[in-house]
């Protein structure tokens, strides 16, 4: 089933007299259940593309269809709901809130979705056990290793049961052992039916993907 379709998507920044084109007429279709690797050097436009896919940013040209709907037709509230309930985000820098412990960080998106506190806690505990963080639920981010922070971030990304996870350099801040552990979790999630789109410049991570999309200077130059 088609999940995402981009048609001639363009992203530009700057003023009328000085424009920088970050994405240049990108055409891309992604199907439910795929594990996509967006591969390219730093500055090639892959993170900008991921932000557009995640409804964090918008294009300046072209069309983006998410589950068959043109995102231009969505209200700001509809976009916010989709970000919260249909898409999970994993970042290189984790983006955990320092003043919240692990279980509260994982529970937070469920609170925005209106889920009752008891159910939030129960499901957050389950997710943390699933990613091997059952003994760290009451810890704060400053008390965790990089690998533990990323495991907590994965649990948070799963909190509202999204069908799509967007991962921006998920192993970029980790050593090889922890990076492999994180990738194995993502692989298992994909095998369970979750679509994953991952940005990376690490050649070794290509093996996890069902398709590799090579990006250079804002253009898709190769699909493997």
mmCIF file of C-alpha atoms in Angstrom:
data_model
loop_
_atom_site.group_PDB
_atom_site.id
_atom_site.type_symbol
_atom_site.label_atom_id
_atom_site.label_comp_id
_atom_site.label_asym_id
_atom_site.label_seq_id
_atom_site.Cartn_x
_atom_site.Cartn_y
_atom_site.Cartn_z
ATOM 1 C CA UNK A 1 0.000 0.000 0.000
ATOM 2 C CA UNK A 2 1.274 3.455 -0.905
ATOM 3 C CA UNK A 3 2.080 5.467 2.233
ATOM 4 C CA UNK A 4 3.908 8.523 0.853
ATOM 5 C CA UNK A 5 4.172 10.098 -2.569
ATOM 6 C CA UNK A 6 6.233 13.149 -3.429
ATOM 7 C CA UNK A 7 5.853 14.851 -6.794
ATOM 8 C CA UNK A 8 8.440 17.435 -7.906
ATOM 9 C CA UNK A 9 9.032 18.592 -4.323
ATOM 10 C CA UNK A 10 11.193 21.691 -4.009
ATOM 11 C CA UNK A 11 12.533 23.373 -0.882
ATOM 12 C CA UNK A 12 14.161 26.785 -1.025
ATOM 13 C CA UNK A 13 15.375 29.188 1.633
ATOM 14 C CA UNK A 14 16.298 32.859 1.515
ATOM 15 C CA UNK A 15 14.947 36.068 0.046
ATOM 16 C CA UNK A 16 13.667 36.801 -3.444
ATOM 17 C CA UNK A 17 17.095 38.059 -4.482
ATOM 18 C CA UNK A 18 19.138 35.275 -2.866
ATOM 19 C CA UNK A 19 17.532 31.838 -2.922
ATOM 20 C CA UNK A 20 19.163 28.553 -1.916
ATOM 21 C CA UNK A 21 17.574 25.391 -3.303
ATOM 22 C CA UNK A 22 17.936 22.537 -0.819
ATOM 23 C CA UNK A 23 15.608 20.069 -2.569
ATOM 24 C CA UNK A 24 15.247 20.083 -6.342
ATOM 25 C CA UNK A 25 12.147 18.409 -7.848
ATOM 26 C CA UNK A 26 12.199 15.280 -5.710
ATOM 27 C CA UNK A 27 9.926 12.434 -6.830
ATOM 28 C CA UNK A 28 9.567 9.577 -4.364
ATOM 29 C CA UNK A 29 7.025 6.888 -3.463
ATOM 30 C CA UNK A 30 7.263 4.922 -0.219
ATOM 31 C CA UNK A 31 5.116 1.899 0.573
ATOM 32 C CA UNK A 32 3.884 0.680 3.944
ATOM 33 C CA UNK A 33 6.287 -1.765 5.588
ATOM 34 C CA UNK A 34 9.444 -0.577 3.847
ATOM 35 C CA UNK A 35 12.735 0.208 5.573
ATOM 36 C CA UNK A 36 14.082 3.174 3.614
ATOM 37 C CA UNK A 37 17.600 4.540 3.978
ATOM 38 C CA UNK A 38 18.059 8.136 2.799
ATOM 39 C CA UNK A 39 21.789 8.150 2.160
ATOM 40 C CA UNK A 40 24.104 11.028 1.375
ATOM 41 C CA UNK A 41 26.784 13.382 2.606
ATOM 42 C CA UNK A 42 26.131 16.136 5.139
ATOM 43 C CA UNK A 43 24.360 19.079 3.520
ATOM 44 C CA UNK A 44 22.856 17.074 0.652
ATOM 45 C CA UNK A 45 19.262 17.760 1.748
ATOM 46 C CA UNK A 46 18.363 14.455 3.366
ATOM 47 C CA UNK A 47 17.430 15.902 6.784
ATOM 48 C CA UNK A 48 15.348 18.615 5.106
ATOM 49 C CA UNK A 49 13.549 15.884 3.189
ATOM 50 C CA UNK A 50 12.961 13.929 6.406
ATOM 51 C CA UNK A 51 11.491 17.027 8.085
ATOM 52 C CA UNK A 52 9.083 17.508 5.187
ATOM 53 C CA UNK A 53 8.071 13.839 5.358
ATOM 54 C CA UNK A 54 7.470 14.246 9.096
ATOM 55 C CA UNK A 55 5.272 17.334 8.604
ATOM 56 C CA UNK A 56 7.738 19.407 10.626
ATOM 57 C CA UNK A 57 8.610 21.528 7.589
ATOM 58 C CA UNK A 58 6.761 22.225 4.348
ATOM 59 C CA UNK A 59 7.938 22.342 0.761
ATOM 60 C CA UNK A 60 8.025 25.500 -1.341
ATOM 61 C CA UNK A 61 6.923 23.620 -4.461
ATOM 62 C CA UNK A 62 5.494 20.301 -5.564
ATOM 63 C CA UNK A 63 3.006 17.970 -3.913
ATOM 64 C CA UNK A 64 3.192 15.691 -0.871
ATOM 65 C CA UNK A 65 0.559 12.972 -0.414
ATOM 66 C CA UNK A 66 0.412 11.193 2.945
ATOM 67 C CA UNK A 67 -1.903 8.182 2.992
ATOM 68 C CA UNK A 68 -3.525 9.499 -0.163
ATOM 69 C CA UNK A 69 -4.184 13.032 1.097
ATOM 70 C CA UNK A 70 -2.410 16.113 -0.161
ATOM 71 C CA UNK A 71 -0.891 17.684 2.951
ATOM 72 C CA UNK A 72 -1.687 21.143 1.558
ATOM 73 C CA UNK A 73 -5.343 20.343 2.200
ATOM 74 C CA UNK A 74 -4.757 19.539 5.895
ATOM 75 C CA UNK A 75 -5.452 22.086 8.612
ATOM 76 C CA UNK A 76 -2.731 22.941 11.133
ATOM 77 C CA UNK A 77 -4.604 20.874 13.722
ATOM 78 C CA UNK A 78 -4.810 17.848 11.409
ATOM 79 C CA UNK A 79 -1.075 18.110 10.754
ATOM 80 C CA UNK A 80 -0.354 18.295 14.497
ATOM 81 C CA UNK A 81 -2.487 15.222 15.155
ATOM 82 C CA UNK A 82 -0.733 13.246 12.425
ATOM 83 C CA UNK A 83 2.689 14.220 13.818
ATOM 84 C CA UNK A 84 1.639 13.149 17.291
ATOM 85 C CA UNK A 85 -0.298 9.974 16.546
ATOM 86 C CA UNK A 86 0.858 8.586 13.196
ATOM 87 C CA UNK A 87 4.580 9.418 13.054
ATOM 88 C CA UNK A 88 7.347 8.651 15.542
ATOM 89 C CA UNK A 89 10.618 10.589 15.560
ATOM 90 C CA UNK A 90 14.123 9.464 16.582
ATOM 91 C CA UNK A 91 16.975 11.972 16.597
ATOM 92 C CA UNK A 92 20.755 11.739 16.793
ATOM 93 C CA UNK A 93 20.766 14.020 19.846
ATOM 94 C CA UNK A 94 17.900 12.091 21.509
ATOM 95 C CA UNK A 95 15.811 15.202 22.416
ATOM 96 C CA UNK A 96 14.897 13.845 25.848
ATOM 97 C CA UNK A 97 13.700 16.424 28.380
ATOM 98 C CA UNK A 98 16.289 16.770 31.155
ATOM 99 C CA UNK A 99 13.763 17.615 33.895
ATOM 100 C CA UNK A 100 11.685 14.475 33.256
ATOM 101 C CA UNK A 101 12.672 10.936 34.104
ATOM 102 C CA UNK A 102 12.650 8.229 31.456
ATOM 103 C CA UNK A 103 9.103 6.998 31.949
ATOM 104 C CA UNK A 104 7.745 10.548 31.921
ATOM 105 C CA UNK A 105 9.652 11.306 28.706
ATOM 106 C CA UNK A 106 8.088 8.255 27.082
ATOM 107 C CA UNK A 107 4.619 9.084 28.437
ATOM 108 C CA UNK A 108 4.596 12.697 27.256
ATOM 109 C CA UNK A 109 3.364 12.158 23.646
ATOM 110 C CA UNK A 110 0.517 10.027 24.987
ATOM 111 C CA UNK A 111 -0.527 12.914 27.211
ATOM 112 C CA UNK A 112 -0.763 15.178 24.173
ATOM 113 C CA UNK A 113 -2.952 12.505 22.561
ATOM 114 C CA UNK A 114 -5.367 12.615 25.500
ATOM 115 C CA UNK A 115 -4.598 9.151 26.889
ATOM 116 C CA UNK A 116 -5.365 8.769 30.595
ATOM 117 C CA UNK A 117 -2.474 8.807 33.035
ATOM 118 C CA UNK A 118 -2.794 5.190 34.197
ATOM 119 C CA UNK A 119 -2.796 3.838 30.646
ATOM 120 C CA UNK A 120 0.114 6.128 29.726
ATOM 121 C CA UNK A 121 2.212 4.734 32.554
ATOM 122 C CA UNK A 122 1.311 1.106 31.835
ATOM 123 C CA UNK A 123 2.173 1.362 28.145
ATOM 124 C CA UNK A 124 5.338 3.382 28.772
ATOM 125 C CA UNK A 125 6.533 0.679 31.155
ATOM 126 C CA UNK A 126 5.871 -2.000 28.541
ATOM 127 C CA UNK A 127 7.736 -0.081 25.843
ATOM 128 C CA UNK A 128 10.721 0.499 28.104
ATOM 129 C CA UNK A 129 10.894 -3.179 28.995
ATOM 130 C CA UNK A 130 10.672 -4.043 25.294
ATOM 131 C CA UNK A 131 13.757 -1.925 24.510
ATOM 132 C CA UNK A 132 15.737 -3.187 27.494
ATOM 133 C CA UNK A 133 15.200 -0.152 29.713
ATOM 134 C CA UNK A 134 13.049 -1.786 32.392
ATOM 135 C CA UNK A 135 15.635 -1.063 35.092
ATOM 136 C CA UNK A 136 16.092 2.590 34.096
ATOM 137 C CA UNK A 137 12.516 3.881 34.131
ATOM 138 C CA UNK A 138 13.045 6.296 37.025
ATOM 139 C CA UNK A 139 16.443 7.523 35.823
ATOM 140 C CA UNK A 140 16.916 10.998 34.352
ATOM 141 C CA UNK A 141 18.622 11.556 30.965
ATOM 142 C CA UNK A 142 21.806 12.816 32.649
ATOM 143 C CA UNK A 143 22.113 9.418 34.360
ATOM 144 C CA UNK A 144 21.997 7.435 31.118
ATOM 145 C CA UNK A 145 24.598 6.383 28.580
ATOM 146 C CA UNK A 146 24.182 7.363 24.943
ATOM 147 C CA UNK A 147 22.847 3.929 24.048
ATOM 148 C CA UNK A 148 20.338 4.045 26.886
ATOM 149 C CA UNK A 149 19.160 7.504 25.831
ATOM 150 C CA UNK A 150 18.533 6.264 22.307
ATOM 151 C CA UNK A 151 16.616 3.240 23.589
ATOM 152 C CA UNK A 152 14.441 5.603 25.630
ATOM 153 C CA UNK A 153 13.978 7.782 22.543
ATOM 154 C CA UNK A 154 12.842 4.754 20.540
ATOM 155 C CA UNK A 155 10.318 3.872 23.240
ATOM 156 C CA UNK A 156 9.028 7.446 23.149
ATOM 157 C CA UNK A 157 8.725 7.299 19.342
ATOM 158 C CA UNK A 158 6.529 4.208 19.720
ATOM 159 C CA UNK A 159 4.307 5.610 22.459
ATOM 160 C CA UNK A 160 1.319 6.449 20.239
ATOM 161 C CA UNK A 161 1.660 3.302 18.118
ATOM 162 C CA UNK A 162 2.704 5.055 14.887
ATOM 163 C CA UNK A 163 2.832 3.244 11.586
ATOM 164 C CA UNK A 164 5.805 5.346 10.470
ATOM 165 C CA UNK A 165 9.089 6.084 12.243
ATOM 166 C CA UNK A 166 11.509 8.722 10.986
ATOM 167 C CA UNK A 167 15.068 8.323 12.277
ATOM 168 C CA UNK A 168 17.656 11.062 11.735
ATOM 169 C CA UNK A 169 21.167 9.609 12.139
ATOM 170 C CA UNK A 170 19.953 7.338 14.989
ATOM 171 C CA UNK A 171 23.418 5.862 15.597
ATOM 172 C CA UNK A 172 25.423 9.030 14.961
ATOM 173 C CA UNK A 173 26.179 9.676 18.646
ATOM 174 C CA UNK A 174 26.775 6.044 19.588
ATOM 175 C CA UNK A 175 29.703 3.653 19.642
ATOM 176 C CA UNK A 176 29.638 0.611 17.392
ATOM 177 C CA UNK A 177 28.164 -1.778 19.992
ATOM 178 C CA UNK A 178 25.302 0.508 20.971
ATOM 179 C CA UNK A 179 24.737 1.545 17.362
ATOM 180 C CA UNK A 180 24.290 -2.084 16.338
ATOM 181 C CA UNK A 181 21.891 -2.675 19.236
ATOM 182 C CA UNK A 182 19.760 0.290 18.170
ATOM 183 C CA UNK A 183 19.704 -0.867 14.561
ATOM 184 C CA UNK A 184 18.590 -4.336 15.619
ATOM 185 C CA UNK A 185 15.662 -2.763 17.492
ATOM 186 C CA UNK A 186 14.713 -0.784 14.379
ATOM 187 C CA UNK A 187 14.983 -3.943 12.287
ATOM 188 C CA UNK A 188 12.610 -5.783 14.629
ATOM 189 C CA UNK A 189 10.151 -2.889 14.534
ATOM 190 C CA UNK A 190 10.201 -2.947 10.745
ATOM 191 C CA UNK A 191 9.638 -6.701 10.717
ATOM 192 C CA UNK A 192 6.563 -6.104 12.901
ATOM 193 C CA UNK A 193 5.101 -3.935 10.120
ATOM 194 C CA UNK A 194 6.252 -0.414 11.007
ATOM 195 C CA UNK A 195 7.564 1.661 8.098
ATOM 196 C CA UNK A 196 10.973 3.180 8.831
ATOM 197 C CA UNK A 197 12.680 6.019 6.991
ATOM 198 C CA UNK A 198 16.226 6.569 8.208
ATOM 199 C CA UNK A 199 18.689 9.310 7.315
ATOM 200 C CA UNK A 200 22.352 8.354 7.480
ATOM 201 C CA UNK A 201 25.752 8.834 5.909
ATOM 202 C CA UNK A 202 27.061 5.593 7.430
ATOM 203 C CA UNK A 203 27.741 3.034 4.707
ATOM 204 C CA UNK A 204 27.442 0.104 7.129
ATOM 205 C CA UNK A 205 23.755 0.834 7.830
ATOM 206 C CA UNK A 206 22.641 0.262 4.239
ATOM 207 C CA UNK A 207 22.353 -3.476 4.880
ATOM 208 C CA UNK A 208 19.326 -2.910 7.124
ATOM 209 C CA UNK A 209 17.295 -1.178 4.429
ATOM 210 C CA UNK A 210 14.899 -2.692 1.928
ATOM 211 C CA UNK A 211 15.676 0.300 -0.331
ATOM 212 C CA UNK A 212 18.488 2.854 -0.340
ATOM 213 C CA UNK A 213 17.734 6.318 -1.739
ATOM 214 C CA UNK A 214 20.926 8.187 -2.633
ATOM 215 C CA UNK A 215 20.676 11.984 -2.413
ATOM 216 C CA UNK A 216 23.169 14.536 -3.711
ATOM 217 C CA UNK A 217 22.736 18.318 -3.978
ATOM 218 C CA UNK A 218 19.041 18.072 -3.223
ATOM 219 C CA UNK A 219 18.293 15.460 -5.888
ATOM 220 C CA UNK A 220 17.663 11.725 -5.844
ATOM 221 C CA UNK A 221 20.465 10.339 -7.952
ATOM 222 C CA UNK A 222 20.098 6.603 -7.375
ATOM 223 C CA UNK A 223 17.653 4.090 -5.887
ATOM 224 C CA UNK A 224 18.886 0.634 -4.861
#
